[in-house]
Amino acid sequence: MAEEKAVPKAAAVKNVAVLGIGAMGTALAAALLSAGHTVTVWNRTARKAEGLVEKGARRAESPAEAIGASEIVLVCILDYADVGPLLADGGAGEALRGRIVVNLTNGSPAEARELAERVSGLGADYLDGGIMAVPGLIGTPHAFVLYSGPENAFEASRGVLDACARSVYLGADPGLAPLNDLALLSGMYGMFGGFLHAAALVRSAGGKVTEFTRELLVPWLLAMAGNQLPAMAEQADSGDYGATGSNLAMQVSHDAIGAVSRAQGVSNELFAPLWALMERRVADGHGEESFAGVLELVHPRGR
Ligand SMILES: NC(=O)c1ccc[n+]([C@@H]2O[C@H](COP(=O)([O-])OP(=O)(O)OC[C@H]3O[C@@H](n4cnc5c(N)ncnc54)[C@H](OP(=O)(O)O)[C@@H]3O)[C@@H](O)[C@H]2O)c1
């Protein structure tokens, strides 16, 4: 079934360069073409752009040529460390003057701040972006992208960015998008790790993981996410970890998950580090508080 588009066609057609036509760059360029923008693509391995050229993209021979043809430059390559050299290669630096660079390559906050400085030194605006989607979701309502950098550059490029995904602006510090991107991924991997341990327990007892996941795990996690996370988030902000029905001492009174895992032949490697923190928090005298108090061991308030 075809996915609904994320946003209506862009009001103002723009000239956009997409540097890096891997899985994600291809999806971004295709969404921009569908929205009616003029798209110039460049890829290190030129033949990978052929499909996009058939859809109406122009192919540039170099990053400088693509940048020169465009007002907004999206960059989406594998490694952040390669973006700076790419934007300085063969006259690309001079071509950047007056452009808006939107770097969607995953990196760290420090890398984003450093690159923002280099790009503004070349007379261009810099936005850093964190894509919260897989390529197949680009151009659909399920995709969103985090942006940080100068607000006027975000507003000026928003019509273009909205063609790829819902755009979420986080603030002027370029490091905000990668930081929040990594925070979201941390939440996701925690959930995925929990899924693996749960799947191992169910499988060890001969159960069907598909059925367990559909009938029990997903409804349970949705209920926990909707009910517990907002309450724990408030506690994280306030530092007041008063228990709301389930105190930590009760939760760690016996290591049932570890014991059953061992009995079932399931490795406890995924779960044990979290359990150790919960026990330590109780040993530190916070047994009457909620699970959220474990945050103080990971990041003490005021640090
Ligand atoms: N795919 C996802 O689900 C997803 C989701 C969110 C964010 N992202 C981020 O999007 C970025 C791109 O991911 P992808 O999935 O498109 O990866 P990919 O399919 O492996 O494509 C990598 C792209 O980077 C280019 N590249 C690698 N090294 C380069 C260099 N030194 N100079 C110039 N170009 C270079 C490749 O060019 P060649 O074709 O010449 O090798 C290719 O176009 C990554 O930072 C990734 O973290 C991806």
PDB file of N, CA, C and O in Angstrom, residues 35-86:
ATOM      1  N   ALA A  35       8.164  16.241  -4.646  1.00  0.00           N
ATOM      2  CA  ALA A  35       7.568  17.502  -4.204  1.00  0.00           C
ATOM      3  C   ALA A  35       7.783  18.618  -5.228  1.00  0.00           C
ATOM      4  O   ALA A  35       7.372  19.748  -5.005  1.00  0.00           O
ATOM      5  N   GLY A  36       8.453  18.310  -6.314  1.00  0.00           N
ATOM      6  CA  GLY A  36       8.580  19.284  -7.403  1.00  0.00           C
ATOM      7  C   GLY A  36       9.838  20.127  -7.376  1.00  0.00           C
ATOM      8  O   GLY A  36       9.985  21.043  -8.193  1.00  0.00           O
ATOM      9  N   HIS A  37      10.750  19.850  -6.455  1.00  0.00           N
ATOM     10  CA  HIS A  37      11.988  20.645  -6.403  1.00  0.00           C
ATOM     11  C   HIS A  37      12.943  20.237  -7.523  1.00  0.00           C
ATOM     12  O   HIS A  37      12.863  19.128  -8.060  1.00  0.00           O
ATOM     13  N   THR A  38      13.837  21.162  -7.842  1.00  0.00           N
ATOM     14  CA  THR A  38      14.882  20.865  -8.814  1.00  0.00           C
ATOM     15  C   THR A  38      16.060  20.283  -8.040  1.00  0.00           C
ATOM     16  O   THR A  38      16.628  20.965  -7.175  1.00  0.00           O
ATOM     17  N   VAL A  39      16.387  19.034  -8.327  1.00  0.00           N
ATOM     18  CA  VAL A  39      17.356  18.322  -7.486  1.00  0.00           C
ATOM     19  C   VAL A  39      18.601  17.972  -8.296  1.00  0.00           C
ATOM     20  O   VAL A  39      18.504  17.361  -9.363  1.00  0.00           O
ATOM     21  N   THR A  40      19.736  18.396  -7.785  1.00  0.00           N
ATOM     22  CA  THR A  40      21.022  18.020  -8.393  1.00  0.00           C
ATOM     23  C   THR A  40      21.720  17.071  -7.436  1.00  0.00           C
ATOM     24  O   THR A  40      21.895  17.399  -6.257  1.00  0.00           O
ATOM     25  N   VAL A  41      22.098  15.900  -7.945  1.00  0.00           N
ATOM     26  CA  VAL A  41      22.696  14.903  -7.055  1.00  0.00           C
ATOM     27  C   VAL A  41      24.164  14.680  -7.410  1.00  0.00           C
ATOM     28  O   VAL A  41      24.568  14.800  -8.567  1.00  0.00           O
ATOM     29  N   TRP A  42      24.916  14.386  -6.356  1.00  0.00           N
ATOM     30  CA  TRP A  42      26.313  13.964  -6.546  1.00  0.00           C
ATOM     31  C   TRP A  42      26.562  12.780  -5.633  1.00  0.00           C
ATOM     32  O   TRP A  42      26.115  12.759  -4.493  1.00  0.00           O
ATOM     33  N   ASN A  43      27.248  11.779  -6.168  1.00  0.00           N
ATOM     34  CA  ASN A  43      27.662  10.646  -5.351  1.00  0.00           C
ATOM     35  C   ASN A  43      29.085  10.260  -5.733  1.00  0.00           C
ATOM     36  O   ASN A  43      29.468  10.358  -6.903  1.00  0.00           O
ATOM     37  N   ARG A  44      29.859   9.845  -4.744  1.00  0.00           N
ATOM     38  CA  ARG A  44      31.247   9.433  -5.001  1.00  0.00           C
ATOM     39  C   ARG A  44      31.280   8.352  -6.092  1.00  0.00           C
ATOM     40  O   ARG A  44      32.074   8.421  -7.010  1.00  0.00           O
ATOM     41  N   THR A  45      30.394   7.387  -5.973  1.00  0.00           N
ATOM     42  CA  THR A  45      30.265   6.361  -7.018  1.00  0.00           C
ATOM     43  C   THR A  45      29.121   6.810  -7.930  1.00  0.00           C
ATOM     44  O   THR A  45      27.939   6.637  -7.609  1.00  0.00           O
ATOM     45  N   ALA A  46      29.481   7.394  -9.068  1.00  0.00           N
ATOM     46  CA  ALA A  46      28.509   8.133  -9.875  1.00  0.00           C
ATOM     47  C   ALA A  46      27.336   7.276 -10.361  1.00  0.00           C
ATOM     48  O   ALA A  46      26.194   7.730 -10.383  1.00  0.00           O
ATOM     49  N   ARG A  47      27.609   5.991 -10.691  1.00  0.00           N
ATOM     50  CA  ARG A  47      26.541   5.183 -11.295  1.00  0.00           C
ATOM     51  C   ARG A  47      25.328   5.015 -10.381  1.00  0.00           C
ATOM     52  O   ARG A  47      24.218   4.771 -10.842  1.00  0.00           O
ATOM     53  N   LYS A  48      25.524   5.186  -9.069  1.00  0.00           N
ATOM     54  CA  LYS A  48      24.396   4.983  -8.145  1.00  0.00           C
ATOM     55  C   LYS A  48      23.311   6.053  -8.310  1.00  0.00           C
ATOM     56  O   LYS A  48      22.220   5.914  -7.781  1.00  0.00           O
ATOM     57  N   ALA A  49      23.644   7.126  -9.039  1.00  0.00           N
ATOM     58  CA  ALA A  49      22.659   8.204  -9.219  1.00  0.00           C
ATOM     59  C   ALA A  49      21.735   7.947 -10.404  1.00  0.00           C
ATOM     60  O   ALA A  49      20.795   8.705 -10.625  1.00  0.00           O
ATOM     61  N   GLU A  50      21.989   6.866 -11.145  1.00  0.00           N
ATOM     62  CA  GLU A  50      21.236   6.659 -12.391  1.00  0.00           C
ATOM     63  C   GLU A  50      19.720   6.615 -12.187  1.00  0.00           C
ATOM     64  O   GLU A  50      18.967   7.239 -12.930  1.00  0.00           O
ATOM     65  N   GLY A  51      19.276   5.905 -11.168  1.00  0.00           N
ATOM     66  CA  GLY A  51      17.833   5.791 -10.911  1.00  0.00           C
ATOM     67  C   GLY A  51      17.200   7.148 -10.671  1.00  0.00           C
ATOM     68  O   GLY A  51      16.092   7.431 -11.143  1.00  0.00           O
ATOM     69  N   LEU A  52      17.908   8.003  -9.945  1.00  0.00           N
ATOM     70  CA  LEU A  52      17.371   9.342  -9.656  1.00  0.00           C
ATOM     71  C   LEU A  52      17.366  10.217 -10.905  1.00  0.00           C
ATOM     72  O   LEU A  52      16.453  11.016 -11.107  1.00  0.00           O
ATOM     73  N   VAL A  53      18.370  10.047 -11.744  1.00  0.00           N
ATOM     74  CA  VAL A  53      18.409  10.814 -12.999  1.00  0.00           C
ATOM     75  C   VAL A  53      17.197  10.435 -13.849  1.00  0.00           C
ATOM     76  O   VAL A  53      16.540  11.304 -14.435  1.00  0.00           O
ATOM     77  N   GLU A  54      16.867   9.154 -13.857  1.00  0.00           N
ATOM     78  CA  GLU A  54      15.672   8.718 -14.614  1.00  0.00           C
ATOM     79  C   GLU A  54      14.406   9.360 -14.060  1.00  0.00           C
ATOM     80  O   GLU A  54      13.449   9.596 -14.784  1.00  0.00           O
ATOM     81  N   LYS A  55      14.423   9.671 -12.770  1.00  0.00           N
ATOM     82  CA  LYS A  55      13.240  10.309 -12.162  1.00  0.00           C
ATOM     83  C   LYS A  55      13.262  11.822 -12.317  1.00  0.00           C
ATOM     84  O   LYS A  55      12.394  12.514 -11.785  1.00  0.00           O
ATOM     85  N   GLY A  56      14.311  12.363 -12.918  1.00  0.00           N
ATOM     86  CA  GLY A  56      14.333  13.808 -13.171  1.00  0.00           C
ATOM     87  C   GLY A  56      15.427  14.573 -12.471  1.00  0.00           C
ATOM     88  O   GLY A  56      15.518  15.801 -12.610  1.00  0.00           O
ATOM     89  N   ALA A  57      16.269  13.894 -11.715  1.00  0.00           N
ATOM     90  CA  ALA A  57      17.373  14.610 -11.048  1.00  0.00           C
ATOM     91  C   ALA A  57      18.466  14.953 -12.059  1.00  0.00           C
ATOM     92  O   ALA A  57      18.623  14.265 -13.069  1.00  0.00           O
ATOM     93  N   ARG A  58      19.197  16.022 -11.763  1.00  0.00           N
ATOM     94  CA  ARG A  58      20.391  16.337 -12.552  1.00  0.00           C
ATOM     95  C   ARG A  58      21.586  15.730 -11.846  1.00  0.00           C
ATOM     96  O   ARG A  58      21.643  15.756 -10.622  1.00  0.00           O
ATOM     97  N   ARG A  59      22.547  15.242 -12.626  1.00  0.00           N
ATOM     98  CA  ARG A  59      23.731  14.652 -11.999  1.00  0.00           C
ATOM     99  C   ARG A  59      24.891  15.631 -12.110  1.00  0.00           C
ATOM    100  O   ARG A  59      25.190  16.122 -13.201  1.00  0.00           O
ATOM    101  N   ALA A  60      25.555  15.897 -11.001  1.00  0.00           N
ATOM    102  CA  ALA A  60      26.731  16.771 -11.019  1.00  0.00           C
ATOM    103  C   ALA A  60      27.984  15.911 -11.004  1.00  0.00           C
ATOM    104  O   ALA A  60      27.998  14.813 -10.437  1.00  0.00           O
ATOM    105  N   GLU A  61      29.023  16.441 -11.614  1.00  0.00           N
ATOM    106  CA  GLU A  61      30.298  15.710 -11.679  1.00  0.00           C
ATOM    107  C   GLU A  61      31.107  15.873 -10.398  1.00  0.00           C
ATOM    108  O   GLU A  61      32.041  15.118 -10.155  1.00  0.00           O
ATOM    109  N   SER A  62      30.779  16.890  -9.616  1.00  0.00           N
ATOM    110  CA  SER A  62      31.557  17.148  -8.392  1.00  0.00           C
ATOM    111  C   SER A  62      30.643  17.789  -7.351  1.00  0.00           C
ATOM    112  O   SER A  62      29.600  18.367  -7.701  1.00  0.00           O
ATOM    113  N   PRO A  63      31.044  17.724  -6.065  1.00  0.00           N
ATOM    114  CA  PRO A  63      30.266  18.442  -5.050  1.00  0.00           C
ATOM    115  C   PRO A  63      30.155  19.924  -5.381  1.00  0.00           C
ATOM    116  O   PRO A  63      29.083  20.527  -5.222  1.00  0.00           O
ATOM    117  N   ALA A  64      31.262  20.511  -5.882  1.00  0.00           N
ATOM    118  CA  ALA A  64      31.239  21.955  -6.192  1.00  0.00           C
ATOM    119  C   ALA A  64      30.175  22.273  -7.233  1.00  0.00           C
ATOM    120  O   ALA A  64      29.444  23.263  -7.105  1.00  0.00           O
ATOM    121  N   GLU A  65      30.055  21.433  -8.246  1.00  0.00           N
ATOM    122  CA  GLU A  65      29.060  21.684  -9.300  1.00  0.00           C
ATOM    123  C   GLU A  65      27.639  21.593  -8.722  1.00  0.00           C
ATOM    124  O   GLU A  65      26.782  22.421  -9.018  1.00  0.00           O
ATOM    125  N   ALA A  66      27.405  20.582  -7.885  1.00  0.00           N
ATOM    126  CA  ALA A  66      26.065  20.427  -7.284  1.00  0.00           C
ATOM    127  C   ALA A  66      25.743  21.616  -6.383  1.00  0.00           C
ATOM    128  O   ALA A  66      24.630  22.160  -6.419  1.00  0.00           O
ATOM    129  N   ILE A  67      26.729  22.045  -5.591  1.00  0.00           N
ATOM    130  CA  ILE A  67      26.507  23.176  -4.677  1.00  0.00           C
ATOM    131  C   ILE A  67      26.244  24.442  -5.486  1.00  0.00           C
ATOM    132  O   ILE A  67      25.329  25.213  -5.193  1.00  0.00           O
ATOM    133  N   GLY A  68      27.035  24.627  -6.543  1.00  0.00           N
ATOM    134  CA  GLY A  68      26.889  25.832  -7.368  1.00  0.00           C
ATOM    135  C   GLY A  68      25.515  25.938  -7.997  1.00  0.00           C
ATOM    136  O   GLY A  68      25.021  27.046  -8.256  1.00  0.00           O
ATOM    137  N   ALA A  69      24.845  24.805  -8.225  1.00  0.00           N
ATOM    138  CA  ALA A  69      23.540  24.808  -8.896  1.00  0.00           C
ATOM    139  C   ALA A  69      22.386  24.962  -7.911  1.00  0.00           C
ATOM    140  O   ALA A  69      21.223  24.938  -8.329  1.00  0.00           O
ATOM    141  N   SER A  70      22.683  25.085  -6.612  1.00  0.00           N
ATOM    142  CA  SER A  70      21.623  24.925  -5.616  1.00  0.00           C
ATOM    143  C   SER A  70      21.630  26.019  -4.552  1.00  0.00           C
ATOM    144  O   SER A  70      22.656  26.629  -4.280  1.00  0.00           O
ATOM    145  N   GLU A  71      20.451  26.228  -3.945  1.00  0.00           N
ATOM    146  CA  GLU A  71      20.362  27.160  -2.810  1.00  0.00           C
ATOM    147  C   GLU A  71      20.532  26.423  -1.481  1.00  0.00           C
ATOM    148  O   GLU A  71      21.061  26.951  -0.516  1.00  0.00           O
ATOM    149  N   ILE A  72      20.046  25.187  -1.494  1.00  0.00           N
ATOM    150  CA  ILE A  72      20.100  24.376  -0.266  1.00  0.00           C
ATOM    151  C   ILE A  72      20.869  23.097  -0.577  1.00  0.00           C
ATOM    152  O   ILE A  72      20.632  22.472  -1.615  1.00  0.00           O
ATOM    153  N   VAL A  73      21.791  22.748   0.311  1.00  0.00           N
ATOM    154  CA  VAL A  73      22.672  21.598   0.068  1.00  0.00           C
ATOM    155  C   VAL A  73      22.456  20.568   1.170  1.00  0.00           C
ATOM    156  O   VAL A  73      22.795  20.809   2.332  1.00  0.00           O
ATOM    157  N   LEU A  74      21.866  19.435   0.827  1.00  0.00           N
ATOM    158  CA  LEU A  74      21.729  18.353   1.805  1.00  0.00           C
ATOM    159  C   LEU A  74      22.935  17.426   1.674  1.00  0.00           C
ATOM    160  O   LEU A  74      23.313  17.066   0.559  1.00  0.00           O
ATOM    161  N   VAL A  75      23.514  17.069   2.801  1.00  0.00           N
ATOM    162  CA  VAL A  75      24.639  16.126   2.790  1.00  0.00           C
ATOM    163  C   VAL A  75      24.233  14.901   3.593  1.00  0.00           C
ATOM    164  O   VAL A  75      23.754  15.025   4.729  1.00  0.00           O
ATOM    165  N   CYS A  76      24.394  13.721   3.006  1.00  0.00           N
ATOM    166  CA  CYS A  76      24.028  12.491   3.722  1.00  0.00           C
ATOM    167  C   CYS A  76      24.987  11.376   3.317  1.00  0.00           C
ATOM    168  O   CYS A  76      24.710  10.600   2.408  1.00  0.00           O
ATOM    169  N   ILE A  77      26.141  11.353   3.984  1.00  0.00           N
ATOM    170  CA  ILE A  77      27.126  10.300   3.694  1.00  0.00           C
ATOM    171  C   ILE A  77      27.364   9.494   4.970  1.00  0.00           C
ATOM    172  O   ILE A  77      26.793   9.798   6.018  1.00  0.00           O
ATOM    173  N   LEU A  78      28.229   8.510   4.853  1.00  0.00           N
ATOM    174  CA  LEU A  78      28.362   7.543   5.946  1.00  0.00           C
ATOM    175  C   LEU A  78      28.961   8.154   7.216  1.00  0.00           C
ATOM    176  O   LEU A  78      28.415   8.018   8.304  1.00  0.00           O
ATOM    177  N   ASP A  79      30.107   8.849   7.060  1.00  0.00           N
ATOM    178  CA  ASP A  79      30.848   9.297   8.239  1.00  0.00           C
ATOM    179  C   ASP A  79      30.938  10.817   8.311  1.00  0.00           C
ATOM    180  O   ASP A  79      31.312  11.477   7.332  1.00  0.00           O
ATOM    181  N   TYR A  80      30.667  11.312   9.490  1.00  0.00           N
ATOM    182  CA  TYR A  80      30.714  12.761   9.712  1.00  0.00           C
ATOM    183  C   TYR A  80      32.092  13.327   9.366  1.00  0.00           C
ATOM    184  O   TYR A  80      32.211  14.401   8.796  1.00  0.00           O
ATOM    185  N   ALA A  81      33.132  12.562   9.714  1.00  0.00           N
ATOM    186  CA  ALA A  81      34.496  13.060   9.505  1.00  0.00           C
ATOM    187  C   ALA A  81      34.774  13.355   8.036  1.00  0.00           C
ATOM    188  O   ALA A  81      35.672  14.144   7.720  1.00  0.00           O
ATOM    189  N   ASP A  82      34.026  12.741   7.132  1.00  0.00           N
ATOM    190  CA  ASP A  82      34.264  12.940   5.697  1.00  0.00           C
ATOM    191  C   ASP A  82      33.490  14.136   5.143  1.00  0.00           C
ATOM    192  O   ASP A  82      33.691  14.516   3.987  1.00  0.00           O
ATOM    193  N   VAL A  83      32.594  14.714   5.929  1.00  0.00           N
ATOM    194  CA  VAL A  83      31.753  15.803   5.400  1.00  0.00           C
ATOM    195  C   VAL A  83      32.570  17.080   5.202  1.00  0.00           C
ATOM    196  O   VAL A  83      32.463  17.741   4.156  1.00  0.00           O
ATOM    197  N   GLY A  84      33.401  17.415   6.192  1.00  0.00           N
ATOM    198  CA  GLY A  84      34.220  18.633   6.079  1.00  0.00           C
ATOM    199  C   GLY A  84      35.085  18.607   4.830  1.00  0.00           C
ATOM    200  O   GLY A  84      35.022  19.540   4.008  1.00  0.00           O
ATOM    201  N   PRO A  85      35.894  17.537   4.625  1.00  0.00           N
ATOM    202  CA  PRO A  85      36.707  17.460   3.404  1.00  0.00           C
ATOM    203  C   PRO A  85      35.869  17.525   2.127  1.00  0.00           C
ATOM    204  O   PRO A  85      36.253  18.159   1.156  1.00  0.00           O
ATOM    205  N   LEU A  86      34.685  16.909   2.145  1.00  0.00           N
ATOM    206  CA  LEU A  86      33.812  16.923   0.958  1.00  0.00           C
ATOM    207  C   LEU A  86      33.400  18.353   0.616  1.00  0.00           C
ATOM    208  O   LEU A  86      33.372  18.754  -0.551  1.00  0.00           O
TER     209      LEU A  86
END
